[in-house]
PDB file of C-alpha atoms in Angstrom:
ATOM      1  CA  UNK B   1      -6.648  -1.292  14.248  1.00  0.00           C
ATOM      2  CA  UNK B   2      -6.586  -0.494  17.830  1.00  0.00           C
ATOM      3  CA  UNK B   3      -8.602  -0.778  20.866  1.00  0.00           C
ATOM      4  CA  UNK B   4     -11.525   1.578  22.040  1.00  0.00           C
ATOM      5  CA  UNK B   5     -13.642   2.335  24.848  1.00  0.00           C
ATOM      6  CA  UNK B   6     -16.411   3.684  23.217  1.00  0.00           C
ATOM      7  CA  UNK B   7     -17.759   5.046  20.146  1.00  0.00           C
ATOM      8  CA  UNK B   8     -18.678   3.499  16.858  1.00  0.00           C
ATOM      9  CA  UNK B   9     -16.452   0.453  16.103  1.00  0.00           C
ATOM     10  CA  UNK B  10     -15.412  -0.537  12.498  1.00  0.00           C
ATOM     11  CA  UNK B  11     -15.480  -4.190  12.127  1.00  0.00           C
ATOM     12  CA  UNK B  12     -14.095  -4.493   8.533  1.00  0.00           C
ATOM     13  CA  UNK B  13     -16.873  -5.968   7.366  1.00  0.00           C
ATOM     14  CA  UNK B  14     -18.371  -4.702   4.125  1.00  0.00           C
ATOM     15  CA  UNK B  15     -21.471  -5.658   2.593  1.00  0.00           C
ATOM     16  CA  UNK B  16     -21.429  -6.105  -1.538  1.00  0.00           C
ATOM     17  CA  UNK B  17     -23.244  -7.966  -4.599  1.00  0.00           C
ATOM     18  CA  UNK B  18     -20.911 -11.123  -6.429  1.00  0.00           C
ATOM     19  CA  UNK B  19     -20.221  -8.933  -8.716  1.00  0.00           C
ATOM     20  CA  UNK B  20     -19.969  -5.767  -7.042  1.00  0.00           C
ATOM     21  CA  UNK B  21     -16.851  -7.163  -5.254  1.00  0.00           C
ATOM     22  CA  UNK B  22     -15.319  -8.731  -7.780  1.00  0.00           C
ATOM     23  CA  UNK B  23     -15.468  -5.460 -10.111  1.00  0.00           C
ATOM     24  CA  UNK B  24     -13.970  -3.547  -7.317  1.00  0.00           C
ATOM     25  CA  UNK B  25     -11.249  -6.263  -6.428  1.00  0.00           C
ATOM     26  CA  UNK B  26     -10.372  -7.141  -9.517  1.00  0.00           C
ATOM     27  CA  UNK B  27     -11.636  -4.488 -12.039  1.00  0.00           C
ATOM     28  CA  UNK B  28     -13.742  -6.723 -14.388  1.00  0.00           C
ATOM     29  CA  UNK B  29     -17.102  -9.238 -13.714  1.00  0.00           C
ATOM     30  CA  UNK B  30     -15.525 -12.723 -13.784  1.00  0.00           C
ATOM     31  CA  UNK B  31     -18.997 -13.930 -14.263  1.00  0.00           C
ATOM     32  CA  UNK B  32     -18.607 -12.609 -17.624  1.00  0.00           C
ATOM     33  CA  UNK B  33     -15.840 -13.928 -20.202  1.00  0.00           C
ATOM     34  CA  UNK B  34     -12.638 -13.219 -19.410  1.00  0.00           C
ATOM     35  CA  UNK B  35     -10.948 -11.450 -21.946  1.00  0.00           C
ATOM     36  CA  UNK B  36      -6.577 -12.005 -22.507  1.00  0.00           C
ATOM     37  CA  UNK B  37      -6.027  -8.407 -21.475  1.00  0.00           C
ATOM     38  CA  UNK B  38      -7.804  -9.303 -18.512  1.00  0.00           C
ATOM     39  CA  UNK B  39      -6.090 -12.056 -16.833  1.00  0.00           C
ATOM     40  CA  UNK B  40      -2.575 -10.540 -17.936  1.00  0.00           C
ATOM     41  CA  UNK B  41      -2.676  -7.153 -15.835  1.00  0.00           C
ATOM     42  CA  UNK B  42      -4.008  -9.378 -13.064  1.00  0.00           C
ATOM     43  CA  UNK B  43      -1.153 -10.075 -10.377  1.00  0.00           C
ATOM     44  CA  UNK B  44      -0.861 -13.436  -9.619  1.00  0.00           C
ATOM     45  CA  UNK B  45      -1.119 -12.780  -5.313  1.00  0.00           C
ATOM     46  CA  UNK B  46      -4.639 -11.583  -6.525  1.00  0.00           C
ATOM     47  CA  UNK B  47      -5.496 -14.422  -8.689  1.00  0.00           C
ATOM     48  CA  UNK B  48      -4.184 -17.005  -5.531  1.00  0.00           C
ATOM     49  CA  UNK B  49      -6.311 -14.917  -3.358  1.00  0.00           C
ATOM     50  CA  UNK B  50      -9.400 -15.632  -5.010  1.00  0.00           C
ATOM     51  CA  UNK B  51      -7.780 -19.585  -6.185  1.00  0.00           C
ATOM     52  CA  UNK B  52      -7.124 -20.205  -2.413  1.00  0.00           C
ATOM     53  CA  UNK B  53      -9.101 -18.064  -0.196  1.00  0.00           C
ATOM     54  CA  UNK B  54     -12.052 -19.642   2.473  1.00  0.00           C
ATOM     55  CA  UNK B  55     -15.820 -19.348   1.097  1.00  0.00           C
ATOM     56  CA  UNK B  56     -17.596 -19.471   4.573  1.00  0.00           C
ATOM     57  CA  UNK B  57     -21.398 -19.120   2.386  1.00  0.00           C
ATOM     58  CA  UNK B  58     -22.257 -20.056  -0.760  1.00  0.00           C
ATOM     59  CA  UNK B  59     -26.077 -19.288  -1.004  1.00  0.00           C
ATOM     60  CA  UNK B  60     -26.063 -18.194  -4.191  1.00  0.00           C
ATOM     61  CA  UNK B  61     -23.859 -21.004  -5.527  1.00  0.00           C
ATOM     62  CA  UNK B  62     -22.151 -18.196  -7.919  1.00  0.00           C
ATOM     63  CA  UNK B  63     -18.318 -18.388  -6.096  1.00  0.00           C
ATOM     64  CA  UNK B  64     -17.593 -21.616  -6.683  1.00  0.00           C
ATOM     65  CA  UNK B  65     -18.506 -21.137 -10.897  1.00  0.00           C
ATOM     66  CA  UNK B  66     -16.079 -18.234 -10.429  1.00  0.00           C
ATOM     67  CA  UNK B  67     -13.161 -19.834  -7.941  1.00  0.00           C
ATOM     68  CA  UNK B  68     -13.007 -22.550 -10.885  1.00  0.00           C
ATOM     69  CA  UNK B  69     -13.065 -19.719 -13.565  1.00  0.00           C
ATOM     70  CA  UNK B  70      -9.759 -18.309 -11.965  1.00  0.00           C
ATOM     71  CA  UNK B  71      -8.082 -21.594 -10.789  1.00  0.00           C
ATOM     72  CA  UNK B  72      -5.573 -21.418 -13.110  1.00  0.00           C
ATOM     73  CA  UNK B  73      -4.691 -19.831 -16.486  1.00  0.00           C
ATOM     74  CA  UNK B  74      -6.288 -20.902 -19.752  1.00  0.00           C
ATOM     75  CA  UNK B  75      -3.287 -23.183 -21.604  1.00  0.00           C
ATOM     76  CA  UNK B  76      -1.955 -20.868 -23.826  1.00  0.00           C
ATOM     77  CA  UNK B  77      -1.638 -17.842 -21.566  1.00  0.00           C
ATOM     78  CA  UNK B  78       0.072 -20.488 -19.282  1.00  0.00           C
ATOM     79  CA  UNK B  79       2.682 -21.528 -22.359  1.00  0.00           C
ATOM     80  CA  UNK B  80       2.860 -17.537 -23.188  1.00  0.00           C
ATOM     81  CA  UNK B  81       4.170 -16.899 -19.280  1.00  0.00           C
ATOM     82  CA  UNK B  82       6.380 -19.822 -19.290  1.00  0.00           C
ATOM     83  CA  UNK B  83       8.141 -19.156 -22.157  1.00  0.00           C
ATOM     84  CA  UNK B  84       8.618 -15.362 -21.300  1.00  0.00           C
ATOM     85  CA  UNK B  85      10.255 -16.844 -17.833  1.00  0.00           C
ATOM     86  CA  UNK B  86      12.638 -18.848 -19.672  1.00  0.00           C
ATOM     87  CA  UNK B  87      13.533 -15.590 -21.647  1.00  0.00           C
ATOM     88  CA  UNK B  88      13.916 -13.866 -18.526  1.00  0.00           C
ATOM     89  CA  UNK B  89      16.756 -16.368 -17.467  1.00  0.00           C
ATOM     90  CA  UNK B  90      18.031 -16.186 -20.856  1.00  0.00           C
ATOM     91  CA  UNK B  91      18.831 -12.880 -20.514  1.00  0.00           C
ATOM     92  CA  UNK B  92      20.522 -12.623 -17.525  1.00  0.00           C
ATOM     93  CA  UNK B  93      22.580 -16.212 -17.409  1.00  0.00           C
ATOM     94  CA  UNK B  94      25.922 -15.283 -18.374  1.00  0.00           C
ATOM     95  CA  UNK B  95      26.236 -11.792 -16.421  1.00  0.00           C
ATOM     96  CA  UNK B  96      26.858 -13.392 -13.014  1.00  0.00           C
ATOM     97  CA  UNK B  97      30.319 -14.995 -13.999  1.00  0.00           C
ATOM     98  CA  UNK B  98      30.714 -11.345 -16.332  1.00  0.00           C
ATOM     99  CA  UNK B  99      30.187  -8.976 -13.379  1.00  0.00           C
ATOM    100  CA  UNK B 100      32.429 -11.692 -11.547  1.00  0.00           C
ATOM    101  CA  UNK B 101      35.311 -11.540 -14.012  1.00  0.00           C
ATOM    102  CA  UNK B 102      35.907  -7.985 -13.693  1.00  0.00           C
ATOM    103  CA  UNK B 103      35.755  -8.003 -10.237  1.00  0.00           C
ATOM    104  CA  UNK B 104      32.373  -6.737  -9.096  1.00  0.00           C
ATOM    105  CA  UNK B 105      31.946  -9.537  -6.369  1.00  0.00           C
ATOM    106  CA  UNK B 106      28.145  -7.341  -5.438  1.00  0.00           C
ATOM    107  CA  UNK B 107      27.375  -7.348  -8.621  1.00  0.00           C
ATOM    108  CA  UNK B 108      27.933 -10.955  -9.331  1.00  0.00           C
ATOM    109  CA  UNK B 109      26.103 -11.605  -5.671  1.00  0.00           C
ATOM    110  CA  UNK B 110      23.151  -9.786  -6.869  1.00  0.00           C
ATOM    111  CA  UNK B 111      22.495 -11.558 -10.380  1.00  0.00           C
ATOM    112  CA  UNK B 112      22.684 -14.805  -9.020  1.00  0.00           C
ATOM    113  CA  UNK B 113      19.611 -13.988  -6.325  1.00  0.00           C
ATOM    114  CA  UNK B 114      17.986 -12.305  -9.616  1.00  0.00           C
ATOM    115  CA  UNK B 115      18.696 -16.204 -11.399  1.00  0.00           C
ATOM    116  CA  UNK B 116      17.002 -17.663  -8.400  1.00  0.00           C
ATOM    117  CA  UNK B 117      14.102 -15.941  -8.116  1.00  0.00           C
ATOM    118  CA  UNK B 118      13.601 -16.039 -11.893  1.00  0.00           C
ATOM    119  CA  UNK B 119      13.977 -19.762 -11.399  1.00  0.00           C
ATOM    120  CA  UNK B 120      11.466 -19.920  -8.357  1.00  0.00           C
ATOM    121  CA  UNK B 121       9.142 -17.984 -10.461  1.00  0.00           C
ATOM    122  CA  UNK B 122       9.541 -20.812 -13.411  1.00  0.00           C
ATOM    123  CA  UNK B 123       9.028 -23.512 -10.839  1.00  0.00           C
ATOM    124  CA  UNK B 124       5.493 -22.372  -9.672  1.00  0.00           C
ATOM    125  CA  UNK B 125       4.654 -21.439 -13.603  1.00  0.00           C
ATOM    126  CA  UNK B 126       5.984 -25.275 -14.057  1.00  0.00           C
ATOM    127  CA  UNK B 127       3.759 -26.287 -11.405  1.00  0.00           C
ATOM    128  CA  UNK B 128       0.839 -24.544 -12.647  1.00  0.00           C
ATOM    129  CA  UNK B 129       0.891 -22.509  -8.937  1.00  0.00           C
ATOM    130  CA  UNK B 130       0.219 -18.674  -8.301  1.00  0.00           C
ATOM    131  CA  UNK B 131       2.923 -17.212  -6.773  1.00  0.00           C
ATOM    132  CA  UNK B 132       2.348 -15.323  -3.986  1.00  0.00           C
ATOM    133  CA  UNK B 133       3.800 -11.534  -2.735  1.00  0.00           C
ATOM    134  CA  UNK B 134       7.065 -11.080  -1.698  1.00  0.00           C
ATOM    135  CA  UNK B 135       6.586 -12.082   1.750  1.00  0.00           C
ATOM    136  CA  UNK B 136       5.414 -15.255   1.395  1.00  0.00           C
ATOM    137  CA  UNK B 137       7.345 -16.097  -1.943  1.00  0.00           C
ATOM    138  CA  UNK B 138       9.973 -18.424  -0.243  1.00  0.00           C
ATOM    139  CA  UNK B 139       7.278 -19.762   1.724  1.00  0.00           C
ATOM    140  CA  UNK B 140       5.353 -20.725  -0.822  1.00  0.00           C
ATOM    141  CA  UNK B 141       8.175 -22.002  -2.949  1.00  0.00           C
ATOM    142  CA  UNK B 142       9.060 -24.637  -0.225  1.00  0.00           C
ATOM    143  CA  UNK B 143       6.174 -26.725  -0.386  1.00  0.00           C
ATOM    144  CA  UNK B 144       6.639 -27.242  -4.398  1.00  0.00           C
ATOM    145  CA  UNK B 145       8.358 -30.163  -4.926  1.00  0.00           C
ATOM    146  CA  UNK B 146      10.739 -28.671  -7.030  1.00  0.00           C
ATOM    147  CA  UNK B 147      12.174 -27.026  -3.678  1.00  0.00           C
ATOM    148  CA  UNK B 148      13.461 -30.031  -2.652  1.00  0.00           C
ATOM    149  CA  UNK B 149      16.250 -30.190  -4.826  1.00  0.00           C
ATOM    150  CA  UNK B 150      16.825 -26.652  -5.901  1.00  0.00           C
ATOM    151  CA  UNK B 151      16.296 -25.166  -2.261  1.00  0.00           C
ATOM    152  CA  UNK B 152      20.282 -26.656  -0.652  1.00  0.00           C
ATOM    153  CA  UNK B 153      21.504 -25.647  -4.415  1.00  0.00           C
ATOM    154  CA  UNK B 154      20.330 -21.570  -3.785  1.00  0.00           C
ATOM    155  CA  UNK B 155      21.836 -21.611  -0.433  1.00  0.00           C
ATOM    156  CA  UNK B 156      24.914 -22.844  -2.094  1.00  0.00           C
ATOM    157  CA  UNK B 157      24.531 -19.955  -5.129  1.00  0.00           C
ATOM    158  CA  UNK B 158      23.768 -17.561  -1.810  1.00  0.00           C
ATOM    159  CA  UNK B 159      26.837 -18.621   0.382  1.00  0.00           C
ATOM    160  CA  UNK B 160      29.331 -18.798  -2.387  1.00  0.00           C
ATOM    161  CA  UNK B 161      32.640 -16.850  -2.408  1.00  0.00           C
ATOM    162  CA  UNK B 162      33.353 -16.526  -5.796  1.00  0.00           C
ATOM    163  CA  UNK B 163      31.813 -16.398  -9.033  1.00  0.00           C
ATOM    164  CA  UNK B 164      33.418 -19.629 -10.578  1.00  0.00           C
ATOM    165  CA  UNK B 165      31.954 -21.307  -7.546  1.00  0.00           C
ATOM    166  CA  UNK B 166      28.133 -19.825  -7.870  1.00  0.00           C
ATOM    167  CA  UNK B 167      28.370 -20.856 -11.708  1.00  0.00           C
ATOM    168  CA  UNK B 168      28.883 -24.673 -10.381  1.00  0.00           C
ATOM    169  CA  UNK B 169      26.092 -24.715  -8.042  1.00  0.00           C
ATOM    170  CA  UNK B 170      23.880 -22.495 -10.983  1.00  0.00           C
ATOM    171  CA  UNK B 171      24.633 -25.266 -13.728  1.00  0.00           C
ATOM    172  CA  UNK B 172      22.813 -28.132 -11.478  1.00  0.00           C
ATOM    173  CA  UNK B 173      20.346 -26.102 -10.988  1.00  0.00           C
ATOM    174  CA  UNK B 174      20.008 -25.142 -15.108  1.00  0.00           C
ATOM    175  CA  UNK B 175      20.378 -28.900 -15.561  1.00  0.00           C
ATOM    176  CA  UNK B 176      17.071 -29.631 -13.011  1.00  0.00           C
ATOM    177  CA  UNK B 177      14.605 -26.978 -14.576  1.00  0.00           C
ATOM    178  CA  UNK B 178      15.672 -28.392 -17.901  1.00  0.00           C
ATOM    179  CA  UNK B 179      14.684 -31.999 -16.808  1.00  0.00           C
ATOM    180  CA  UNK B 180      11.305 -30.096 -15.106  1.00  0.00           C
ATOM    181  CA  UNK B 181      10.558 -28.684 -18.413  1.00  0.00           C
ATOM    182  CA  UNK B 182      11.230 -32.148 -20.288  1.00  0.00           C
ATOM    183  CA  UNK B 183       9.062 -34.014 -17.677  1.00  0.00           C
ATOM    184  CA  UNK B 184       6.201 -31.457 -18.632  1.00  0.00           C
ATOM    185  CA  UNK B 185       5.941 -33.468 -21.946  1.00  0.00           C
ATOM    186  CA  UNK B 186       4.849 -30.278 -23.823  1.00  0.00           C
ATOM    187  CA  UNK B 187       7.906 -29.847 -26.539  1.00  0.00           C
ATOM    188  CA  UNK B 188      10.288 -32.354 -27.893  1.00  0.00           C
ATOM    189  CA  UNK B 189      12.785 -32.891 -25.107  1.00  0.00           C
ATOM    190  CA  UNK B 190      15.696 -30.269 -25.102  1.00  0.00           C
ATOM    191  CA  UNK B 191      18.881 -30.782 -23.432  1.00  0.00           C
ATOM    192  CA  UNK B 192      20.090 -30.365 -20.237  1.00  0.00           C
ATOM    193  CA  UNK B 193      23.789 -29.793 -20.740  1.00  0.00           C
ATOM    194  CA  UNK B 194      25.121 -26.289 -20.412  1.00  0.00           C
ATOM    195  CA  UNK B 195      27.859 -24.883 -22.908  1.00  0.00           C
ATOM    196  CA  UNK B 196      29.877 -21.576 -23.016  1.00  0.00           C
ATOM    197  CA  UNK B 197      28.801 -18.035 -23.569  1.00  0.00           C
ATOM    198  CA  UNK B 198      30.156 -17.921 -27.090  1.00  0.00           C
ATOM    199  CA  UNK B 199      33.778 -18.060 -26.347  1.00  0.00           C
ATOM    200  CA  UNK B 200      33.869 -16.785 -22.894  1.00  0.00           C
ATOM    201  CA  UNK B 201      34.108 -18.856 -19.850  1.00  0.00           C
ATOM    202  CA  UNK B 202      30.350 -18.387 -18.466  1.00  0.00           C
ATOM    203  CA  UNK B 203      28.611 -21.862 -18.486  1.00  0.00           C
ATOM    204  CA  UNK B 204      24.697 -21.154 -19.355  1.00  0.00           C
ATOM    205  CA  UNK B 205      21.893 -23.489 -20.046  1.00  0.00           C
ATOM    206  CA  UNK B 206      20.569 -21.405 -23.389  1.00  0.00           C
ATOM    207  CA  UNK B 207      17.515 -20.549 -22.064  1.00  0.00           C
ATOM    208  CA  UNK B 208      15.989 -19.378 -24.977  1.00  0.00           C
ATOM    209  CA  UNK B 209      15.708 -22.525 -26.956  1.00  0.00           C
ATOM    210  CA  UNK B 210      13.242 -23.286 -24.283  1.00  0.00           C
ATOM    211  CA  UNK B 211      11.589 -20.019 -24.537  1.00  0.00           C
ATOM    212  CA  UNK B 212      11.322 -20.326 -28.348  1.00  0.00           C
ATOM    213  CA  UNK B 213      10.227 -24.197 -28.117  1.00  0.00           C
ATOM    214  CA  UNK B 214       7.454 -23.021 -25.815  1.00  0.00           C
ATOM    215  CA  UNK B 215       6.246 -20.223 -27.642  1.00  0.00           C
ATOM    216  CA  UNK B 216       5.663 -22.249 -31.025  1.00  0.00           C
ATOM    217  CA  UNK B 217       3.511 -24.711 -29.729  1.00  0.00           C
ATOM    218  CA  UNK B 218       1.174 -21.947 -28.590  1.00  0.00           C
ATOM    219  CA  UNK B 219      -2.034 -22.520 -30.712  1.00  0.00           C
ATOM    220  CA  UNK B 220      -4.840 -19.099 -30.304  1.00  0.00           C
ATOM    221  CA  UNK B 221      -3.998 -16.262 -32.662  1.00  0.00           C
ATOM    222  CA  UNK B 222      -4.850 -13.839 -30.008  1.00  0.00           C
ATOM    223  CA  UNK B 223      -1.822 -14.735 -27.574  1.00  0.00           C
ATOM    224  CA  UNK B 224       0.208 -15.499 -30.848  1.00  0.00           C
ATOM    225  CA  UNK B 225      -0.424 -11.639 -31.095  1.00  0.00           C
ATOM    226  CA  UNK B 226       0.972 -10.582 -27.772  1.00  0.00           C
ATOM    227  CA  UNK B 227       4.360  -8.777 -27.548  1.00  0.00           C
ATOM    228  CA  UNK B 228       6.581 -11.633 -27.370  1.00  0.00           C
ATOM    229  CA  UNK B 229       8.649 -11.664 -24.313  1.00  0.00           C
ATOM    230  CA  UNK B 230       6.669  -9.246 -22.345  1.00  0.00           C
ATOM    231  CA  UNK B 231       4.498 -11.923 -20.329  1.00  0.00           C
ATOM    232  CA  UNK B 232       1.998 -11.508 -16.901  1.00  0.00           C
ATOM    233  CA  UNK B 233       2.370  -7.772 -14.938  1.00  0.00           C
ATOM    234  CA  UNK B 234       4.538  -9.841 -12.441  1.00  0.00           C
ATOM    235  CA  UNK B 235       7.156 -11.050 -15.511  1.00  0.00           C
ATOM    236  CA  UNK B 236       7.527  -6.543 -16.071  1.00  0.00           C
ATOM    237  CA  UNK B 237       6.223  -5.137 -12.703  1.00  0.00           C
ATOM    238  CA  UNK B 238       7.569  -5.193  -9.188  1.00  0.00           C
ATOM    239  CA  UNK B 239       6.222  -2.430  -7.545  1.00  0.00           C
ATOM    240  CA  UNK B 240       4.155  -3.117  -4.526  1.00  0.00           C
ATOM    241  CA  UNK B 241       2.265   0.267  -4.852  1.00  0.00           C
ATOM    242  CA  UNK B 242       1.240  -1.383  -8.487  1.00  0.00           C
ATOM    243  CA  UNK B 243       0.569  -4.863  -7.941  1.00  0.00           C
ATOM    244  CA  UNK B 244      -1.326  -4.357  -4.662  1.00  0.00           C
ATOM    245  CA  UNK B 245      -4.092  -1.968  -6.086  1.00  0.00           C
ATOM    246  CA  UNK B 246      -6.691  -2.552  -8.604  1.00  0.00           C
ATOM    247  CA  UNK B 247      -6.782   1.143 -10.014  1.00  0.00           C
ATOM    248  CA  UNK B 248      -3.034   1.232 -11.016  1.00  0.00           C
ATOM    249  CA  UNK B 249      -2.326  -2.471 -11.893  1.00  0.00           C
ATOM    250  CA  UNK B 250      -5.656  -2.307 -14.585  1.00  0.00           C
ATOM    251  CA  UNK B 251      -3.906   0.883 -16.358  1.00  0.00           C
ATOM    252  CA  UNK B 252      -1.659  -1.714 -17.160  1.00  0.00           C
ATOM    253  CA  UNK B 253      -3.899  -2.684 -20.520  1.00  0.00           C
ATOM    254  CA  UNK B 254      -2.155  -0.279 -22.774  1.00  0.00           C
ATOM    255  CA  UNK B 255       1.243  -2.707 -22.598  1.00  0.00           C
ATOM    256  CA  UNK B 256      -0.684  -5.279 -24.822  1.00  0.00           C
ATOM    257  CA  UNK B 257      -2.473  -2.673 -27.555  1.00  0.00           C
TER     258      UNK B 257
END
């Protein structure tokens, strides 16, 4: 925007029915049932936009039915994301101190921040909290209460000069999410301690027994029939020209047929 003399001035104001908006903004009527498919391929910046954005009028008394609608995700779909995040961790645990070993320092450096944000992104699943966009992700994170204690332990990970180092300050920070998840009081509890990489010298936390305990305990046969470990469009996607647009992030239907 920029300022003018004259002419016609556009105030960025648009006029729109309930569900006019919402179809445009999000792709679907919320009034209407939500279908699975539907709040998957939604990002979560969109969902917190709608969760957490001002209502100035409420004449119609129809936003505040569909602010509760999108509050948060239905339990399952919750369980499904969590335990793909866990899987994401999983997979990606023991290559910091690998890439470390044979001397790719970068390497090593850039896993780790991969680990951390894959932990941030658990932490506001844990917390039943959209995250939001890039920009405000750290943001965000620090008013969790989780950020307390994991927040001096990534700028440990972050200024650490050597992989064997980084692994020390990761393993607290396995052994906190692991009492997080226990605290949640939704699986039997599973143990903190970390243990070797098979027989190589990369401590990990074995994320996937969390990501497998999680998974059972989900309970509707629709989720139960979702690709396993593929999750929300934020837990596969992270392109801003995708999850900022409701035209390209909807296309993203066909990942769960």
């Amino acid at each position: 925007m920029s300022p003018i003399k004259n002419g016609p001035v556009n105030h960025e104001i648009d006029i729109n029915t309930i569900s006019g908006f919402f179809i445009e903004y999000l792709g679907f009527n919320p009034i209407e049932e939500l279908r699975i498919i539907d709040w998957l391929v939604l990002p979560q910046q969109v969902l917190l936009s709608i969760a957490n954005g001002r209502i100035f009028h409420d004449g119609l008394e129809r936003m505040k039915e569909i602010v509760a609608k999108l509050e948060y995700y239905p339990r399952d779909l919750w369980l499904y994301q969590l335990s793909n995040q866990w899987e994401r961790i999983a997979q990606e645990e023991a290559f910091m101190g690998r890439c470390g070993q044979v001397g790719d320092e970068l390497g090593s450096r850039i896993v780790a921040t991969r680990l951390i944000s894959d932990i941030m992104g658990l932490c506001f699943l844990m917390g039943r909290q959209y995250a939001p966009y890039i920009k405000w992700f750290g943001t965000a994170f620090s008013k969790l209460k989780s950020a307390e204690v994991l927040t001096p332990l990534f700028t440990k990970i972050l200024d650490a000069d050597t992989w064997q180092e980084r692994q020390d300050h990761l393993v607290k920070a396995y052994g906190y999410i692991a009492k997080l998840h226990n605290d949640l009081d939704i699986t039997d509890s599973l143990t903190a301690e970390v243990s070797q990489f098979h027989n190589r010298p990369f401590k990990i936390n074995h994320a996937e027994k969390f990501a497998e305990a999680i998974h059972a305990i989900i309970q509707d046969d629709e989720v139960k029939q979702l690709p396993k470990y593929l999750g929300g469009i934020n837990q596969y996607v992270d392109s801003t020209d995708v999850l900022s647009y409701t035209n390209k992030f909807r296309r993203f239907w066909s990942m769960y047929q």
